[in-house]
mmCIF file of C-alpha atoms in Angstrom:
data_model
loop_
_atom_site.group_PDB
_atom_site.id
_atom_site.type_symbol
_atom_site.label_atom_id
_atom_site.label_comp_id
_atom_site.label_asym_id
_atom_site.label_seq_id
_atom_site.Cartn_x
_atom_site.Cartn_y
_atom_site.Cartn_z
ATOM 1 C CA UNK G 29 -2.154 -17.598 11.057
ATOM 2 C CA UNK G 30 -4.853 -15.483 9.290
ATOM 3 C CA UNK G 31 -3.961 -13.005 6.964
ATOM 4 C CA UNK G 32 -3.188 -13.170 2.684
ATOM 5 C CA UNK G 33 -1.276 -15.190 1.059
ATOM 6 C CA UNK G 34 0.050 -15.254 -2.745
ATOM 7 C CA UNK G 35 1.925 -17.452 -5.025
ATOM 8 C CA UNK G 36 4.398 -17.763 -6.716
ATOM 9 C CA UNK G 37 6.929 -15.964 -4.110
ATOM 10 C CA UNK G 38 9.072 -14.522 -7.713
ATOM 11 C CA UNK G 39 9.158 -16.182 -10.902
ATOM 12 C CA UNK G 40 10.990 -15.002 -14.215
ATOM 13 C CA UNK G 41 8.612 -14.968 -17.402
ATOM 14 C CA UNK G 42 9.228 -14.824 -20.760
ATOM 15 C CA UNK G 43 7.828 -12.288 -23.134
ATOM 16 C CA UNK G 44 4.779 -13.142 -24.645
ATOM 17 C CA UNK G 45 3.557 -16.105 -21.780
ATOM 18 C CA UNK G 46 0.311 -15.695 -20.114
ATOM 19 C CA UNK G 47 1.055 -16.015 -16.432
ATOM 20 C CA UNK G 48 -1.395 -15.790 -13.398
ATOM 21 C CA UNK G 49 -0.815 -14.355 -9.998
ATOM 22 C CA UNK G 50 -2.243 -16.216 -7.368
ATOM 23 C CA UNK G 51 -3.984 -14.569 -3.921
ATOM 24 C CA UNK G 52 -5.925 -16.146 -1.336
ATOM 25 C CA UNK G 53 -7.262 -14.689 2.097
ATOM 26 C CA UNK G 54 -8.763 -15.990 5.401
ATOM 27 C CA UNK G 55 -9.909 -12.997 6.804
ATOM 28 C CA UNK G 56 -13.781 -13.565 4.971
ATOM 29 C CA UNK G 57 -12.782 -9.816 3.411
ATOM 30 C CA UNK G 58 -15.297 -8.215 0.992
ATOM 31 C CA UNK G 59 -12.966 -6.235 -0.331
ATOM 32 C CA UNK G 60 -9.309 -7.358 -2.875
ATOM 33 C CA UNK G 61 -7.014 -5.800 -4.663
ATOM 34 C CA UNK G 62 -3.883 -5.389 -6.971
ATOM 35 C CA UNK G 63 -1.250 -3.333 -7.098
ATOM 36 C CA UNK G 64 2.050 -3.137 -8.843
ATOM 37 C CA UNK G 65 4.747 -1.602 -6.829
ATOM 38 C CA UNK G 66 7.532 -0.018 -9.018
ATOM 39 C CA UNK G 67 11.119 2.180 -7.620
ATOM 40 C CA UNK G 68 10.421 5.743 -7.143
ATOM 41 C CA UNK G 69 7.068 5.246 -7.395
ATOM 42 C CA UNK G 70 3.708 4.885 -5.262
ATOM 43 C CA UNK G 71 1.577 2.153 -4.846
ATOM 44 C CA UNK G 72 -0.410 1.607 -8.119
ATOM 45 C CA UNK G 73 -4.103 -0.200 -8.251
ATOM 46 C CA UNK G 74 -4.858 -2.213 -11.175
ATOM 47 C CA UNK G 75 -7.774 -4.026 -9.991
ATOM 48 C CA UNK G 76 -10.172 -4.418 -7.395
ATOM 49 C CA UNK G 77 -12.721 -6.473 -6.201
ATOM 50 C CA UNK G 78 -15.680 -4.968 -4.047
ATOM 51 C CA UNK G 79 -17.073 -7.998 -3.021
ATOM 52 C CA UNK G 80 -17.272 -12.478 -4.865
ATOM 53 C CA UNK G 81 -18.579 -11.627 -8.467
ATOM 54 C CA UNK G 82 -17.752 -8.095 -9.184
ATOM 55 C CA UNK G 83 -14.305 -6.616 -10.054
ATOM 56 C CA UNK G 84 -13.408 -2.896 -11.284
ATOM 57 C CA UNK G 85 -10.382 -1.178 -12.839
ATOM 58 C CA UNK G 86 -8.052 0.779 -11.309
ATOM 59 C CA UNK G 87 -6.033 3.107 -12.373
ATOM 60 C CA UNK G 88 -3.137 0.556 -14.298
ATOM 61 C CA UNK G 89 -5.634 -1.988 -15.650
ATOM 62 C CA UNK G 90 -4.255 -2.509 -19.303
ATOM 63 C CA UNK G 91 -2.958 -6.216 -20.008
ATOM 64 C CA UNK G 92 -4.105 -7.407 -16.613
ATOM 65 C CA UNK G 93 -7.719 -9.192 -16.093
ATOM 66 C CA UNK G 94 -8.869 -10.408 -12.893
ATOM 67 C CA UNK G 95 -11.804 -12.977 -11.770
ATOM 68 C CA UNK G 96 -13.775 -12.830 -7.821
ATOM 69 C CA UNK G 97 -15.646 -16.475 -8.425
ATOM 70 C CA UNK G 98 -15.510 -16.414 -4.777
ATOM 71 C CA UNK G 99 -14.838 -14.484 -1.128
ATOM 72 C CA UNK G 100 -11.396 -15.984 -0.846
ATOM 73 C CA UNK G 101 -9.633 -15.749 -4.510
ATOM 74 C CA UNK G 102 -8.886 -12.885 -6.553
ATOM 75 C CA UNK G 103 -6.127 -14.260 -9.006
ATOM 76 C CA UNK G 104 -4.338 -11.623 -11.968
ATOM 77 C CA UNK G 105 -4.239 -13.091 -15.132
ATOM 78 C CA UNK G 106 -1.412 -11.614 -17.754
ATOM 79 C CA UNK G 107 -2.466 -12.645 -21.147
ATOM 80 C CA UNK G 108 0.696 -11.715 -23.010
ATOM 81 C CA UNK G 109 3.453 -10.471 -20.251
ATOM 82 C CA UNK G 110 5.682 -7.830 -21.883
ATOM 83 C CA UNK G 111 8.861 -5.886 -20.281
ATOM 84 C CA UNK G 112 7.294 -3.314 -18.525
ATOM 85 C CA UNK G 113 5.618 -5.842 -16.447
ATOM 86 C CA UNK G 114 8.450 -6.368 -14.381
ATOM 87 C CA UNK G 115 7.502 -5.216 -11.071
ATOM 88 C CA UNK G 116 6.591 -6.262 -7.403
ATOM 89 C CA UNK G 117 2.807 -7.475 -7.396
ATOM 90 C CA UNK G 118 0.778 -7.000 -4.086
ATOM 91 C CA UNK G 119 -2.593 -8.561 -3.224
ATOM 92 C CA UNK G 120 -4.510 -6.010 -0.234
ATOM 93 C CA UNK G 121 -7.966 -7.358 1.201
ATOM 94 C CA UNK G 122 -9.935 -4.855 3.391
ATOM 95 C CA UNK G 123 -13.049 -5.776 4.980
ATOM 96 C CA UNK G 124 -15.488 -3.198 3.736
ATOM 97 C CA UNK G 125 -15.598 -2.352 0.087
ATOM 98 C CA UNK G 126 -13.224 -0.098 -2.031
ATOM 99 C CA UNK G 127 -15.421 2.816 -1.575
ATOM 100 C CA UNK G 128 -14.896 3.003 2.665
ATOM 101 C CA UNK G 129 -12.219 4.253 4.743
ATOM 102 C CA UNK G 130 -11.691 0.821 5.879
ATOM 103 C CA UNK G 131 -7.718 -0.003 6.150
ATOM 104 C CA UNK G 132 -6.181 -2.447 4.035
ATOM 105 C CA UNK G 133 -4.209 -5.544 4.748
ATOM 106 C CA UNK G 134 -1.260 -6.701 2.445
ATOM 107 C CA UNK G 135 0.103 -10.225 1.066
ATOM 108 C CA UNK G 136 4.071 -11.063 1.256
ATOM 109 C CA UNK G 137 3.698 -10.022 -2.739
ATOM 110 C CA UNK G 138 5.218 -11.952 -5.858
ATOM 111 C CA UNK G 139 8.390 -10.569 -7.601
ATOM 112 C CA UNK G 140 7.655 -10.605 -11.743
ATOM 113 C CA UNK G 141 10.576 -10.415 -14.113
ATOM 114 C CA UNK G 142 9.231 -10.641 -17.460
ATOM 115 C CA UNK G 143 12.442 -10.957 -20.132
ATOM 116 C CA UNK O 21 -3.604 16.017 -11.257
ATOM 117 C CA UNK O 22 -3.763 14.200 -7.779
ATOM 118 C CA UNK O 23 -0.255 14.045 -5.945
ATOM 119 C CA UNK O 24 1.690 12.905 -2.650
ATOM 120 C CA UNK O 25 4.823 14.051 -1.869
ATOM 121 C CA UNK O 26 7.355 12.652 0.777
ATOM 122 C CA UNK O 27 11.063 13.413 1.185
ATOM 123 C CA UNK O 28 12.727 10.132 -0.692
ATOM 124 C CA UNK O 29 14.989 9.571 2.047
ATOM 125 C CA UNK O 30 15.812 10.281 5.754
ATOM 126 C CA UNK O 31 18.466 9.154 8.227
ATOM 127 C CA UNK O 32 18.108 9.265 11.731
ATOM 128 C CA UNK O 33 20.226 7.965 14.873
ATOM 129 C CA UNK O 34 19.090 5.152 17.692
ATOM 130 C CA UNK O 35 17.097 6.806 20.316
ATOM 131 C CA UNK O 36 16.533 9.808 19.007
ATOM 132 C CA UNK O 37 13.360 11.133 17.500
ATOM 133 C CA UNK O 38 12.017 11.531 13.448
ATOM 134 C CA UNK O 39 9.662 12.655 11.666
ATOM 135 C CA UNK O 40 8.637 11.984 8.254
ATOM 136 C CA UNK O 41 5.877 15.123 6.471
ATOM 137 C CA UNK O 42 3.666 14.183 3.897
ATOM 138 C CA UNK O 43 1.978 16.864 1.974
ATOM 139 C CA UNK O 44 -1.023 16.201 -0.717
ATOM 140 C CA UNK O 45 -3.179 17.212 -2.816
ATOM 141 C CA UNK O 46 -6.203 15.257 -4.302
ATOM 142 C CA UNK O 47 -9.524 15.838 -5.523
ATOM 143 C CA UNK O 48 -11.622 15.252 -1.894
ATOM 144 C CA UNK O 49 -10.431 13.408 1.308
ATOM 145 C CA UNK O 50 -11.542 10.830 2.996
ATOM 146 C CA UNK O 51 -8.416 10.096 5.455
ATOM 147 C CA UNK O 52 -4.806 9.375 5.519
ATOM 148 C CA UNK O 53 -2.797 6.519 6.392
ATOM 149 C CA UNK O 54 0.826 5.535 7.230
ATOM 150 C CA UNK O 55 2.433 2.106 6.278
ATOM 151 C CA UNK O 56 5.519 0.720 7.206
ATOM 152 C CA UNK O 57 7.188 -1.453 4.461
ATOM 153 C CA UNK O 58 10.761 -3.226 5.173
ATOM 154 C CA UNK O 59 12.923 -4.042 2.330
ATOM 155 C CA UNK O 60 11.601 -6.978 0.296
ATOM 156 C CA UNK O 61 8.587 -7.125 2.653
ATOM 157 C CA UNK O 62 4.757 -6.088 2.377
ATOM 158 C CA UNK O 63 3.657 -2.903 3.729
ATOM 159 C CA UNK O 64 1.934 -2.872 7.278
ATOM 160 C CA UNK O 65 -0.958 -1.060 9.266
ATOM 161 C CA UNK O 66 0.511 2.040 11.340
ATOM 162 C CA UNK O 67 -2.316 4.751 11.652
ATOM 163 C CA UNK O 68 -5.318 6.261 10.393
ATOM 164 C CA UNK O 69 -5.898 9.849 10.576
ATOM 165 C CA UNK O 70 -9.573 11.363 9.348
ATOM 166 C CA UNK O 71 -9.434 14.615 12.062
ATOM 167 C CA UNK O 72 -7.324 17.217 12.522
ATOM 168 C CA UNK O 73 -4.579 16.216 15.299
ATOM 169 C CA UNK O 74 -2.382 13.720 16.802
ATOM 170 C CA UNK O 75 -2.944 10.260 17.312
ATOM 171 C CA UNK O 76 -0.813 8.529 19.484
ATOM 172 C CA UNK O 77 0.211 4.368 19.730
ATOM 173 C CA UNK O 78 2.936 3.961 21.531
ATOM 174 C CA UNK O 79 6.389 5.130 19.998
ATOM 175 C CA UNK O 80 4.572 6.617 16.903
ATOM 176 C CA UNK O 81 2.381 9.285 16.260
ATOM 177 C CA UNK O 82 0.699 10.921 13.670
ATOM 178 C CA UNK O 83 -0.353 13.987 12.486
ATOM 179 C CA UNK O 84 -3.013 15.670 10.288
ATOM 180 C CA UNK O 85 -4.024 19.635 9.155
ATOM 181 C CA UNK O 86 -6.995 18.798 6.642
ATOM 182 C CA UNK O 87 -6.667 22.961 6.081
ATOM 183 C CA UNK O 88 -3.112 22.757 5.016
ATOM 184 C CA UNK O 89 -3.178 19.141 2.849
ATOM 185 C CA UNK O 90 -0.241 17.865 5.376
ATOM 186 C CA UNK O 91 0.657 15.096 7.851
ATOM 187 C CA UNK O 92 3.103 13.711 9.912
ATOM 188 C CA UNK O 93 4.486 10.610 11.072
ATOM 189 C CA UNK O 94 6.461 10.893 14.377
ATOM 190 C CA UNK O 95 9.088 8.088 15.422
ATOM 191 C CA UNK O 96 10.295 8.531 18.856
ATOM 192 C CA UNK O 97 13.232 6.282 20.843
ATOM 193 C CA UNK O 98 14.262 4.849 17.448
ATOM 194 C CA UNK O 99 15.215 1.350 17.127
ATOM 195 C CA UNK O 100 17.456 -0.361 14.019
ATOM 196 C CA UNK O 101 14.240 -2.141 13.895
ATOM 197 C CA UNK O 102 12.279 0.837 12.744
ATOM 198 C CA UNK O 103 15.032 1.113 9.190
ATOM 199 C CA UNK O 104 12.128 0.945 6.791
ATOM 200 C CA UNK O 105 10.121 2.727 4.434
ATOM 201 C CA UNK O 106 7.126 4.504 5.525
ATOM 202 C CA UNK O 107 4.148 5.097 2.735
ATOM 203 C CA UNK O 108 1.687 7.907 3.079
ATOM 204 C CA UNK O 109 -1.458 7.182 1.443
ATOM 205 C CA UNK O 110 -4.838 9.377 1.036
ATOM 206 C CA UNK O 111 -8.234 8.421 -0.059
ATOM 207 C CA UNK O 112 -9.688 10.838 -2.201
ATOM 208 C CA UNK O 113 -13.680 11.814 -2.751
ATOM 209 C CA UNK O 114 -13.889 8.352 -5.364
ATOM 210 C CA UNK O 115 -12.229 6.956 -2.460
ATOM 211 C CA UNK O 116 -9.443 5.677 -4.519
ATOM 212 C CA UNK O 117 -6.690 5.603 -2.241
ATOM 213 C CA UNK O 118 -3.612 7.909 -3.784
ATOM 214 C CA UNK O 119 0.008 6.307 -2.506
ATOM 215 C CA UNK O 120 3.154 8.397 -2.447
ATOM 216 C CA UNK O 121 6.216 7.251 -3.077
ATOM 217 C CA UNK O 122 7.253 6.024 0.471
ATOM 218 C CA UNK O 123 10.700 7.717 2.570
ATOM 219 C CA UNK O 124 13.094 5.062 3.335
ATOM 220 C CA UNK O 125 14.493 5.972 6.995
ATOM 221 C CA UNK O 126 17.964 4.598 7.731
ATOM 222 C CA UNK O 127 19.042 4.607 11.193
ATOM 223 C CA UNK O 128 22.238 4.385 12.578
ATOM 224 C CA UNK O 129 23.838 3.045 15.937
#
């Protein structure tokens, strides 16, 4: 079945540990994304990827990096996972880029708990 | 500041109808969208609004007033499938798109 997928499903991290998200699509998207999902609180970008070989910041980009060496991938690298990292991470791909009304398409999403 | 507001939670009986408002307001528009999220799940595709007016697919409609910064999502013949929570999102003139905070709908028997 087409769609997104990302790994690992949850994991528990310790402070300090670099960590990276994995996300992979089918769907020969142009555009990726990342957002952290948080209670009581909207959707929140911290990367995107417009199309293989660019990325840009969104608005939650501190102590995340991401890499687009290709169409598929867009993995989220935590360098030094702290705390307030613990949240519900969700890779989107749309097929247009990031500035187009085109709708976007989720992952299953990976549950962090950094202790 | 750029905001989305949504009532945090709504609860609704089988069969009957619902409907969950949305109000924004953000620095340009460039259309609103609905997403359906169940518990521990990713969120999904409902609609797509750009005009003024109703679009309809199937049991659910929505709504949008550009004039007034406002939209609705409309829920009819409820099903215990349709306990979820429903995201309103709108992309503004960057065309970041702006989430709110989602209304979880609980529906009983």
């Amino acid at each position: 079945i087409a769609g997104i997928t990302q790994a690992p499903t949850s994991q528990i991290l310790a402070a300090g540990r670099r960590m990276t998200l994995r996300c992979t699509q089918d769907m020969r998207h142009n555009a990726m994304y990342w957002y952290r999902q948080d209670l009581g609180l909207g959707l929140r970008l911290i990367h995107y990827s417009n199309t293989a070989g660019t990325t840009g910041k969104g608005e939650v980009p501190d102590g995340y990096s991401v890499s687009r060496a290709n169409t598929d991938d867009f993995p989220l690298t935590l360098a030094s996972a702290v705390p307030s990292q613990t949240s519900v991470y969700f890779c989107a791909s749309s097929d247009k880029g990031a500035d187009s009304t085109d709708t976007q398409y989720f992952g299953p999403g990976t549950r962090l708990t950094v202790l | 500041g750029q905001n989305i507001d949504q009532p945090t939670e709504m609860t609704a009986t089988e069969g009957a109808i619902v409907q969950i408002n949305c109000t924004y307001q953000t620095s340009g528009f460039n259309g609103l969208f609905w997403y359906q999220q169940h518990a521990g799940e990713a969120p999904t595709f409902l609609s797509y609004n750009v005009l003024d007016g109703l679009e309809e697919k199937g049991r659910f409609s929505s709504f949008l007033s550009r004039s007034k910064g406002y939209s609705y999502l409309l829920l009819k013949e409820l099903q215990m499938k349709d306990s979820a929570s429903y995201l309103c999102a709108v992309k503004d003139s960057n065309y970041q798109l702006i989430w709110g905070a989602g209304t979880k709908l609980i529906i009983k028997p």
